[in-house]
PDB file of C-alpha atoms in Angstrom:
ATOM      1  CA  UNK A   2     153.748 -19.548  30.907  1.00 68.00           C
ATOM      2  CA  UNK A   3     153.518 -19.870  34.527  1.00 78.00           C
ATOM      3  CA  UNK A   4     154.092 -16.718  36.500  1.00 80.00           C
ATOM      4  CA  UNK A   5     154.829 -16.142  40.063  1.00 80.00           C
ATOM      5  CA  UNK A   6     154.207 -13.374  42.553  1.00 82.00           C
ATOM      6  CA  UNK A   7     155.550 -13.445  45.738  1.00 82.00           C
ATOM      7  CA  UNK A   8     156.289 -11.469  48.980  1.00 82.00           C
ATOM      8  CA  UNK A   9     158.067 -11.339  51.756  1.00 83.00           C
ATOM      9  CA  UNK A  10     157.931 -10.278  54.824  1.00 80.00           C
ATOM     10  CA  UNK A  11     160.487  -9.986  57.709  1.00 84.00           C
ATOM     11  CA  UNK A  12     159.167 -11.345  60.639  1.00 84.00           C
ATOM     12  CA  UNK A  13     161.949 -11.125  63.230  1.00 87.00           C
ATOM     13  CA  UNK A  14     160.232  -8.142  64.946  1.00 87.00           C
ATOM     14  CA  UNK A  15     156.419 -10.116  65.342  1.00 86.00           C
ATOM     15  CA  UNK A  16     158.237 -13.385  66.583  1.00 87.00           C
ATOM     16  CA  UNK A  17     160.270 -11.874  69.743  1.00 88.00           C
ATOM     17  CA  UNK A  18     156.897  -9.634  70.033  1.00 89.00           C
ATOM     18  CA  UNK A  19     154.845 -13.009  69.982  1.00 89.00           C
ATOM     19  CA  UNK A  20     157.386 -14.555  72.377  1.00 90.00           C
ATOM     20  CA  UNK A  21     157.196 -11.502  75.219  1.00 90.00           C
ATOM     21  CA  UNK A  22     153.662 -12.002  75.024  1.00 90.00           C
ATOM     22  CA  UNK A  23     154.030 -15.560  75.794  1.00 89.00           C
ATOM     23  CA  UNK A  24     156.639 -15.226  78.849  1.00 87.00           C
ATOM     24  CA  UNK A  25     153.992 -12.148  79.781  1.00 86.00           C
ATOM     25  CA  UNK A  26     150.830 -14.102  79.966  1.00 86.00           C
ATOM     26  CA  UNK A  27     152.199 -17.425  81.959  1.00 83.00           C
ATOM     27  CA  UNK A  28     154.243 -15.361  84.295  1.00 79.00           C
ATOM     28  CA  UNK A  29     150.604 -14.173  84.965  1.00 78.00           C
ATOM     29  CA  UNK A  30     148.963 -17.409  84.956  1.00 78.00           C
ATOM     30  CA  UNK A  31     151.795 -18.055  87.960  1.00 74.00           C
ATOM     31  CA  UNK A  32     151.262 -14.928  89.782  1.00 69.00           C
ATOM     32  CA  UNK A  33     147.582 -15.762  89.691  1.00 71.00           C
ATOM     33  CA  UNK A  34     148.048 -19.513  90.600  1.00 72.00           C
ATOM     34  CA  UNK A  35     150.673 -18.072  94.157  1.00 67.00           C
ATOM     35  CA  UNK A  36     148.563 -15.881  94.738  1.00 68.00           C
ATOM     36  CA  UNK A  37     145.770 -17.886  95.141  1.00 69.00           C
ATOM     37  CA  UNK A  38     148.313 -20.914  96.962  1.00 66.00           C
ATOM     38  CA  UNK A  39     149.254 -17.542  99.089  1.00 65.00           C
ATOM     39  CA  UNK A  40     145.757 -17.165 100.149  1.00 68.00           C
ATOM     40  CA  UNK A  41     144.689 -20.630 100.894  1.00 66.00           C
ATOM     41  CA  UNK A  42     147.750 -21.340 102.953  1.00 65.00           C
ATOM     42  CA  UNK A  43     147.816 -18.113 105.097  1.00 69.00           C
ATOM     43  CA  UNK A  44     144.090 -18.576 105.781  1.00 71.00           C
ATOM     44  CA  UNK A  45     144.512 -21.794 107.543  1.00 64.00           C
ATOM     45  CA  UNK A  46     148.036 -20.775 108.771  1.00 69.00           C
ATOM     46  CA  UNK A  47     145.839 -17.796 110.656  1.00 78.00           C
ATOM     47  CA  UNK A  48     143.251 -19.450 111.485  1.00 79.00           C
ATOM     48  CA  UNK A  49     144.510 -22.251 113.391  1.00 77.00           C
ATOM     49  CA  UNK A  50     146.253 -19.986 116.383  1.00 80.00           C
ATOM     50  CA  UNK A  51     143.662 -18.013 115.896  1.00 85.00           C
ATOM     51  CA  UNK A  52     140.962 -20.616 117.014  1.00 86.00           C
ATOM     52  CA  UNK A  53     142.749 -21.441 119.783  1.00 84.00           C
ATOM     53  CA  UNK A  54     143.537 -18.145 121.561  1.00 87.00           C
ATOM     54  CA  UNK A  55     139.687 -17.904 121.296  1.00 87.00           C
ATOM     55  CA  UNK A  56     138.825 -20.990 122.606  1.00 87.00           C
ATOM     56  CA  UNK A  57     140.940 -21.183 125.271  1.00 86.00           C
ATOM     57  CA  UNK A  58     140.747 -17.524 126.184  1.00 87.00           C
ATOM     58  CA  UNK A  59     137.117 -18.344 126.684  1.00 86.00           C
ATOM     59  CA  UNK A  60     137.516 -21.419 129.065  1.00 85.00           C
ATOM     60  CA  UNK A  61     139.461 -19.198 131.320  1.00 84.00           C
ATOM     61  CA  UNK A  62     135.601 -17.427 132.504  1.00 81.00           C
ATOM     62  CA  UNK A  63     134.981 -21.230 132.758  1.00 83.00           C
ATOM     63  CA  UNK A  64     137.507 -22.420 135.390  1.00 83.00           C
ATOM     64  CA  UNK A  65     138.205 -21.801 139.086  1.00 83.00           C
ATOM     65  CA  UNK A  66     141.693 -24.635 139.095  1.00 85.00           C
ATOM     66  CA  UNK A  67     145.136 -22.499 138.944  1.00 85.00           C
ATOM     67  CA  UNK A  68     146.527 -25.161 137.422  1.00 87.00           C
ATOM     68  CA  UNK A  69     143.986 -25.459 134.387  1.00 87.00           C
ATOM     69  CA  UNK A  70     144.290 -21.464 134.116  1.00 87.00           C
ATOM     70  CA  UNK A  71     147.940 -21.728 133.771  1.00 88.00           C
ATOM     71  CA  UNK A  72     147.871 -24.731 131.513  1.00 88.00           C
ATOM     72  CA  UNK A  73     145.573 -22.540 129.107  1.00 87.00           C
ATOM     73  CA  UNK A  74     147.559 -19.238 129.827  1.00 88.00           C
ATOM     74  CA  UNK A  75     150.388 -21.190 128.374  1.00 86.00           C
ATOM     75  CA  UNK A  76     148.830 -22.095 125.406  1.00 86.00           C
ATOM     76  CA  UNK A  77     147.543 -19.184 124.504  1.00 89.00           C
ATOM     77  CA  UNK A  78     151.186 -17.584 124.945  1.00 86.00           C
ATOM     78  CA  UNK A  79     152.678 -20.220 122.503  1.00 79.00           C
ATOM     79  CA  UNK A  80     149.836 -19.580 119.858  1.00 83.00           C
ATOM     80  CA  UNK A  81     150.279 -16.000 120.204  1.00 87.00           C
ATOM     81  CA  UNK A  82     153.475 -16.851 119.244  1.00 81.00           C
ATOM     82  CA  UNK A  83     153.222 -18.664 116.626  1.00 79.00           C
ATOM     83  CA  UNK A  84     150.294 -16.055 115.210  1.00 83.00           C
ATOM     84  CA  UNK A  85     153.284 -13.331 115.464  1.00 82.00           C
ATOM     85  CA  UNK A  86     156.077 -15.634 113.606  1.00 78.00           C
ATOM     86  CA  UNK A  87     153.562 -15.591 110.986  1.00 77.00           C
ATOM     87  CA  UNK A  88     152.604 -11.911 110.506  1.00 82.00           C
ATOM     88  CA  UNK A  89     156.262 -11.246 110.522  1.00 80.00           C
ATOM     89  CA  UNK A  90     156.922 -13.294 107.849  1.00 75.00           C
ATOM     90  CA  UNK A  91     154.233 -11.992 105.996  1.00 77.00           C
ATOM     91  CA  UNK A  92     155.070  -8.627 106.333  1.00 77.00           C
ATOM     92  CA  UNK A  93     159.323  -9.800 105.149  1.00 76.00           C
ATOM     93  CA  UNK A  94     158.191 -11.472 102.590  1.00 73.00           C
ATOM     94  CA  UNK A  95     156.447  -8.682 101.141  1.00 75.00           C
ATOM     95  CA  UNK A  96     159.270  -6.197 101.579  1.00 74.00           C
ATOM     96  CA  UNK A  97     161.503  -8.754 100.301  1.00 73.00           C
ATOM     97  CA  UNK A  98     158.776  -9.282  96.890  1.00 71.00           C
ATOM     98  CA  UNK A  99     158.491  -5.170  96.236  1.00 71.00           C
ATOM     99  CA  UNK A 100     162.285  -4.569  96.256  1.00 73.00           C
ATOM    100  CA  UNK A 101     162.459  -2.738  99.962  1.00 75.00           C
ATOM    101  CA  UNK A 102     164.381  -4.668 102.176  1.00 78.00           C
ATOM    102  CA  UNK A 103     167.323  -2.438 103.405  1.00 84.00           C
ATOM    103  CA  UNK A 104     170.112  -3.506 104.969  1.00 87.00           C
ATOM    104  CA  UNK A 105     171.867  -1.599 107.960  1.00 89.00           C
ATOM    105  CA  UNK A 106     175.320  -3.135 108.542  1.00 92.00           C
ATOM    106  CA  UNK A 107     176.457  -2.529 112.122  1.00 93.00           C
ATOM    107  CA  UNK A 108     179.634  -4.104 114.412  1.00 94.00           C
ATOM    108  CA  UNK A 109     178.240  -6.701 116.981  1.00 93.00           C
ATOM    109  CA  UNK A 110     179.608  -9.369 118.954  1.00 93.00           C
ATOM    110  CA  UNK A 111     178.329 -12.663 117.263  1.00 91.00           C
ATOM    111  CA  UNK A 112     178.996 -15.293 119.845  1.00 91.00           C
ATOM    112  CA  UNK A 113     176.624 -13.005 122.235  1.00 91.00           C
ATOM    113  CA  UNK A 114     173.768 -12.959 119.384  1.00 91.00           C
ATOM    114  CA  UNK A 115     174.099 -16.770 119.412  1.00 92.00           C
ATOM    115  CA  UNK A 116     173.638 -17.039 123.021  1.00 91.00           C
ATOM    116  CA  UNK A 117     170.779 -14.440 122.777  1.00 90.00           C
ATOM    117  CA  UNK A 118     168.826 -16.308 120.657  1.00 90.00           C
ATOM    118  CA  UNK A 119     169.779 -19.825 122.490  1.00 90.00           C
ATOM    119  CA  UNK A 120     167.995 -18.239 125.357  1.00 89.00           C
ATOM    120  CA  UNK A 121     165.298 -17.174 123.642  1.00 86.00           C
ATOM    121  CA  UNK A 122     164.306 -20.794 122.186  1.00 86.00           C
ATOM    122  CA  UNK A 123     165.409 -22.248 125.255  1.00 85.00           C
ATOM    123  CA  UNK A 124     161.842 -22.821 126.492  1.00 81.00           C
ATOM    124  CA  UNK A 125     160.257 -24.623 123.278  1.00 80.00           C
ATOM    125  CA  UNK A 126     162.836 -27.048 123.525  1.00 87.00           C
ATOM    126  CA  UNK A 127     161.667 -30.638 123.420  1.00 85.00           C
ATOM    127  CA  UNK A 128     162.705 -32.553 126.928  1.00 88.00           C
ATOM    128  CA  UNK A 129     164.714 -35.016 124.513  1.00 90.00           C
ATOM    129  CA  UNK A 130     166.269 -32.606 122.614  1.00 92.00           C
ATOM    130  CA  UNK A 131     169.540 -30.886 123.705  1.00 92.00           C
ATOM    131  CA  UNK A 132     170.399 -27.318 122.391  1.00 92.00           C
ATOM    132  CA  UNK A 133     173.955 -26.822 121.665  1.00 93.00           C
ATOM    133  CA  UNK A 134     176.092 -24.111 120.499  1.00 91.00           C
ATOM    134  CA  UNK A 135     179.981 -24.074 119.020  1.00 90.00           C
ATOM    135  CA  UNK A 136     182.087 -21.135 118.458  1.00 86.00           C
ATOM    136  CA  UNK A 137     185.826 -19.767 118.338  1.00 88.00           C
ATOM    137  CA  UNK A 138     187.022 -19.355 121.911  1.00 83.00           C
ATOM    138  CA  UNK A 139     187.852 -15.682 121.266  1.00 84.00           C
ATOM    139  CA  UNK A 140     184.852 -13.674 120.435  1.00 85.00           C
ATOM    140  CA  UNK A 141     184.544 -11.830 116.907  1.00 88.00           C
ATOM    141  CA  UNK A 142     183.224  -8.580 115.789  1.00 92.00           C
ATOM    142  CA  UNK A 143     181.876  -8.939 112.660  1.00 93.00           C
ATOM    143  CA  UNK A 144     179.947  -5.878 110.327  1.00 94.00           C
ATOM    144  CA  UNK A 145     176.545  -7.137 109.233  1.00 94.00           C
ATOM    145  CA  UNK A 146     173.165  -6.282 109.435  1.00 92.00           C
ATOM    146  CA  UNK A 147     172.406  -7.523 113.537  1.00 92.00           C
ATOM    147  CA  UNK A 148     168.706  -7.933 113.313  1.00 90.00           C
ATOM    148  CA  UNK A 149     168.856  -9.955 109.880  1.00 91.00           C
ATOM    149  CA  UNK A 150     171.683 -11.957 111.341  1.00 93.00           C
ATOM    150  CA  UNK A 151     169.169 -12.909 114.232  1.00 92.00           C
ATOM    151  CA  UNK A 152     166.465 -13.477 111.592  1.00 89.00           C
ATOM    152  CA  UNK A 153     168.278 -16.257 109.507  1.00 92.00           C
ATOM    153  CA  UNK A 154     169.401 -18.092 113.045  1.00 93.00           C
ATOM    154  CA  UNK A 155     165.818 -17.759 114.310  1.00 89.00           C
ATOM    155  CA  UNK A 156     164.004 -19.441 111.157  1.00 89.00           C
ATOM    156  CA  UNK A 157     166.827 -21.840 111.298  1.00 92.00           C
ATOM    157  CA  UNK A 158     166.880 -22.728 114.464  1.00 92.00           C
ATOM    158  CA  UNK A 159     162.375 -22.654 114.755  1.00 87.00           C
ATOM    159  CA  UNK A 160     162.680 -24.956 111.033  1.00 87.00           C
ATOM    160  CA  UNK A 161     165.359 -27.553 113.784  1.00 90.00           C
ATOM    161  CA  UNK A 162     162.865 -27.510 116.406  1.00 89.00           C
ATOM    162  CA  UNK A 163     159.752 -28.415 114.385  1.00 86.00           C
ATOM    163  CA  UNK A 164     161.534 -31.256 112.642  1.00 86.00           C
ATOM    164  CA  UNK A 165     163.533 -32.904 115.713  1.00 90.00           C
ATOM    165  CA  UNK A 166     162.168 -34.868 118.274  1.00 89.00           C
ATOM    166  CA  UNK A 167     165.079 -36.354 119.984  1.00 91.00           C
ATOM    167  CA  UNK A 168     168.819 -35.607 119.757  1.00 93.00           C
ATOM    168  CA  UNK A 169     170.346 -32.248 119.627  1.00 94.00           C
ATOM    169  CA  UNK A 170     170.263 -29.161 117.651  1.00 94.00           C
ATOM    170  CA  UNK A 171     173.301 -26.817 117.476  1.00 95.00           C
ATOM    171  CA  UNK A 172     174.544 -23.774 116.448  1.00 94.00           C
ATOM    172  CA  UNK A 173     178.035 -22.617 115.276  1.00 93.00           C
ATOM    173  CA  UNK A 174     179.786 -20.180 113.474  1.00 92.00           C
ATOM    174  CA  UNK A 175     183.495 -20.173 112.372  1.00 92.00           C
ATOM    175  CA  UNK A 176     185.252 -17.356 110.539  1.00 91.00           C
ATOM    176  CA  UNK A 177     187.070 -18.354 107.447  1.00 89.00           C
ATOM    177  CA  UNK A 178     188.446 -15.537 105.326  1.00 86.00           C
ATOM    178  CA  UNK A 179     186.756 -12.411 104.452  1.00 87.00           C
ATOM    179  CA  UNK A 180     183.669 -14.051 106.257  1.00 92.00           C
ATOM    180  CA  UNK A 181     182.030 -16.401 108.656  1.00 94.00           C
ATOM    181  CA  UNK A 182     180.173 -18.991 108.200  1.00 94.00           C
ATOM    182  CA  UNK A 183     176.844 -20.049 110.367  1.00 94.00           C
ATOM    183  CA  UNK A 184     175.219 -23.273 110.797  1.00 94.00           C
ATOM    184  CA  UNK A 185     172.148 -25.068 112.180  1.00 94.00           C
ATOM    185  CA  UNK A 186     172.566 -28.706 112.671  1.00 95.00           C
ATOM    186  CA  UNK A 187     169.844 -30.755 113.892  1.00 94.00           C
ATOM    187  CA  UNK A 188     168.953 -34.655 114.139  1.00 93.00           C
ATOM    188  CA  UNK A 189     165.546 -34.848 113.352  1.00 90.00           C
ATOM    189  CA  UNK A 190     163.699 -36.399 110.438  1.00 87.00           C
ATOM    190  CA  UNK A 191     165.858 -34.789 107.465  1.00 87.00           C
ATOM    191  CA  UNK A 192     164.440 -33.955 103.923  1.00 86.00           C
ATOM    192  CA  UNK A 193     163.479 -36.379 101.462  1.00 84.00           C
ATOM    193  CA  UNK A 194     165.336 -35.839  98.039  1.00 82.00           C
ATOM    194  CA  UNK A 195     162.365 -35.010  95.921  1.00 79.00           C
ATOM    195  CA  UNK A 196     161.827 -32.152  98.291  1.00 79.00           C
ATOM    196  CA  UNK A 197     165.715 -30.853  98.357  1.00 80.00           C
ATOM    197  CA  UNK A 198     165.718 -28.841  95.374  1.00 78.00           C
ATOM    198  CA  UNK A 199     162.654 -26.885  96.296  1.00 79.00           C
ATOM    199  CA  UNK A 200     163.176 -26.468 100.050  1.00 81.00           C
ATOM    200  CA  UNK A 201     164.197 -23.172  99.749  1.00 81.00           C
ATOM    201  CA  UNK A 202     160.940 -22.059  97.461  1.00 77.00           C
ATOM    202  CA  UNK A 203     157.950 -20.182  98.748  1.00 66.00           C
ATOM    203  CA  UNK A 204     155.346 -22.333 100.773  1.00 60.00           C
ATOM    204  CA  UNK A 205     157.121 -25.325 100.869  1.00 59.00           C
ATOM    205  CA  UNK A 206     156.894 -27.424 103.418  1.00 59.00           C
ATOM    206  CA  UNK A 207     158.700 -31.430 104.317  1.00 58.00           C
ATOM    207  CA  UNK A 208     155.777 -31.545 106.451  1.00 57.00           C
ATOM    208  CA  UNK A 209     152.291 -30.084 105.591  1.00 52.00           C
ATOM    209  CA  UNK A 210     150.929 -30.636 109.455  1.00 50.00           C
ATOM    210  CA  UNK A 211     154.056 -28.802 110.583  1.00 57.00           C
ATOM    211  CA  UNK A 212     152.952 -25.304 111.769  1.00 56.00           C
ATOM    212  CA  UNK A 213     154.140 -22.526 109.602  1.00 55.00           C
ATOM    213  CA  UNK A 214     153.197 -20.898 106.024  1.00 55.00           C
ATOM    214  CA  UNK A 215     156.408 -22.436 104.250  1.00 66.00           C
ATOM    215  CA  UNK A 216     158.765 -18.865 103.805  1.00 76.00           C
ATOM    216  CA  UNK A 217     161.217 -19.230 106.678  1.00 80.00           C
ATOM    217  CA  UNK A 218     163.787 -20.386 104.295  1.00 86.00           C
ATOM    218  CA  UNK A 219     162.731 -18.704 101.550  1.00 85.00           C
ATOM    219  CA  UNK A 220     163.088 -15.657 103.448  1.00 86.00           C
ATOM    220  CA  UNK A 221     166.213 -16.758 104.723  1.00 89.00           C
ATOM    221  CA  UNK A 222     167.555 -17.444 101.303  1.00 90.00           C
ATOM    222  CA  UNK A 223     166.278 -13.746  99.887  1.00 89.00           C
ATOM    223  CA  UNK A 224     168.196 -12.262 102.899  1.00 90.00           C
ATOM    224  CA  UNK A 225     171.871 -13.627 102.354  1.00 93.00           C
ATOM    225  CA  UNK A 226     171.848 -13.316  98.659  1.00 92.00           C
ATOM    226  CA  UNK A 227     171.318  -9.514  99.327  1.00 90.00           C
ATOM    227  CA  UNK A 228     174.346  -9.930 101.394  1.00 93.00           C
ATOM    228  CA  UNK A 229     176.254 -11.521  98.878  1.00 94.00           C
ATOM    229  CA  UNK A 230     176.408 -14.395 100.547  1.00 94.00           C
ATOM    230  CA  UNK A 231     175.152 -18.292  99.789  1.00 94.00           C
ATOM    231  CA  UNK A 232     173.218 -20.428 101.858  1.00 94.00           C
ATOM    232  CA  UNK A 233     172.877 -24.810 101.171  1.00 93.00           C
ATOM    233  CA  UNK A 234     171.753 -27.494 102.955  1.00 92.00           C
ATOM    234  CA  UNK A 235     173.294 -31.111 103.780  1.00 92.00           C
ATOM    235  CA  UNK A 236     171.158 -33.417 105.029  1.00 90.00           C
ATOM    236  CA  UNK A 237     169.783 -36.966 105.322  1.00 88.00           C
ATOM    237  CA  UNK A 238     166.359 -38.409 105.436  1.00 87.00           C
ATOM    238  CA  UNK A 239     165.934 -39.849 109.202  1.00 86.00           C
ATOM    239  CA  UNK A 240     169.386 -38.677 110.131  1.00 90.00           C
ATOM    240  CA  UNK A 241     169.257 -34.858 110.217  1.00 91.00           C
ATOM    241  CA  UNK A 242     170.010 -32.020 108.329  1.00 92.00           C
ATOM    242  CA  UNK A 243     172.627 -28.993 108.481  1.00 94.00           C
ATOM    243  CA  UNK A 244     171.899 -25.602 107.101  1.00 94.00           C
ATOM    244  CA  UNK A 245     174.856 -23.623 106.287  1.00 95.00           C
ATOM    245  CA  UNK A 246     175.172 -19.480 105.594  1.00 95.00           C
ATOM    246  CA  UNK A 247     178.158 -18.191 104.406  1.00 95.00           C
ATOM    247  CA  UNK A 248     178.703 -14.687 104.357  1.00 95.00           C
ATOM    248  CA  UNK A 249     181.389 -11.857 103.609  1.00 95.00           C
ATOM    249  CA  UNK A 250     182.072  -9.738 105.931  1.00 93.00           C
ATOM    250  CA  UNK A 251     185.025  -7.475 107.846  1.00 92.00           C
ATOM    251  CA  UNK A 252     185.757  -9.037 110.750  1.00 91.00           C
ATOM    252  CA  UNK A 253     187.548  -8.218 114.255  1.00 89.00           C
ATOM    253  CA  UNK A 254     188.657  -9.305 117.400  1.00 83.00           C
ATOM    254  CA  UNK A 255     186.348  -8.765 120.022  1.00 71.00           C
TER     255      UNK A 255
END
């Protein structure tokens, strides 16, 4: 006589326990490994304007030409610059990563925010690059948050100018319905496929000598999907690329 004892257990409840654990420890293992990719590339990011406004802040005691002085005013200005873009989006990209970017829709005249930041970019413009812009003939009110508005064209239009050489970059906007859409096209070196799919993630970069800690677009991608709206990119390697935005919005006639 053969006799058999047996029991069972249900299981269910240890299983999807076992699996949270899982999905708990390598999201940790990733937050540990950005973190760390955080660090290492805003170190250098830093410390590369950083050097120079040093250095060249200290040949200025050294030198009696105007010309020289002037030469390293200037590039002192421009890394002072680019130290700033990067603190800024630091400081967005943690807002955005806690949950606290607000949004403060207001009417403004979006043809006159283009031209605004035109002007702004104006003087970092390569000598063989043009900077163009192309909008409706009547001006348009349109109900969005201004200053994130001007955000998304700036890292747009900063991504165009480190990537093309020669050519043109413009910017445009055309209303469609219940929205407009804005766009950055530029003829500079494009994206390589591999690196489409992941342009818009944190720290990356088509070009790792390219001033810049990689979150431009990632910050620009955070910022219209709060608004609803959807951003892509068309583009060909050694041909150019075009970023487009499309968001909802009320709209009137300036």
């Amino acid at each position: 006589i053969i006799e058999l004892i047996s029991i069972n257990y249900d299981i269910t409840e240890l299983k999807k326990t076992e699996e949270m654990l899982t999905k708990a420890r390598d999201k940790a293992e990733e937050s540990d490994r950005m973190k760390s990719a955080f660090l290492a590339t805003i170190s250098h990011e830093i410390r590369t304007p950083l050097n120079a406004i040093v250095g060249f802040s200290g040949l200025l005691s050294y030198t009696e030409d105007e010309a020289e002085k002037e030469q390293y005013n200037a590039l002192i200005r421009h890394n002072n610059n680019l130290l700033l873009g990067i603190i800024d989006d630091i400081i967005d990209f943690s807002k955005i990563e806690a949950g606290n970017m607000e949004l403060y829709p207001n009417w403004f005249d979006l043809s006159s925010l283009i031209q605004e930041c035109m002007t702004e970019y104006e003087e970092n413009v390569p000598t063989d690059v043009k900077l163009l812009s192309r909008y409706p003939e009547r001006n348009y009110l349109i109900e969005l948050d201004q200053m994130r508005i001007k955000q998304i064209l700036n890292n747009l239009v900063s991504n165009a100018l480190k990537n093309t050489l020669r050519g043109h970059i413009e910017i445009a906007y055309e209303v469609i319905d219940r929205g407009v859409i804005l766009s950055v096209s530029d003829t500079g070196r494009g994206i390589p496929r591999d690196k489409i799919d992941k342009i818009f993630e944190r720290f990356e970069k088509v070009d790792l000598f390219v001033p810049g800690v990689g979150l431009g677009l990632t910050i620009c991608k955070s910022i219209v999907e709060k608004m609803n709206g959807h951003i892509s990119v068309d583009t060909q390697e050694g041909v150019g690329s075009t970023f487009k935005v499309e968001l909802p919005c009320q709209i009137l006639l300036a």
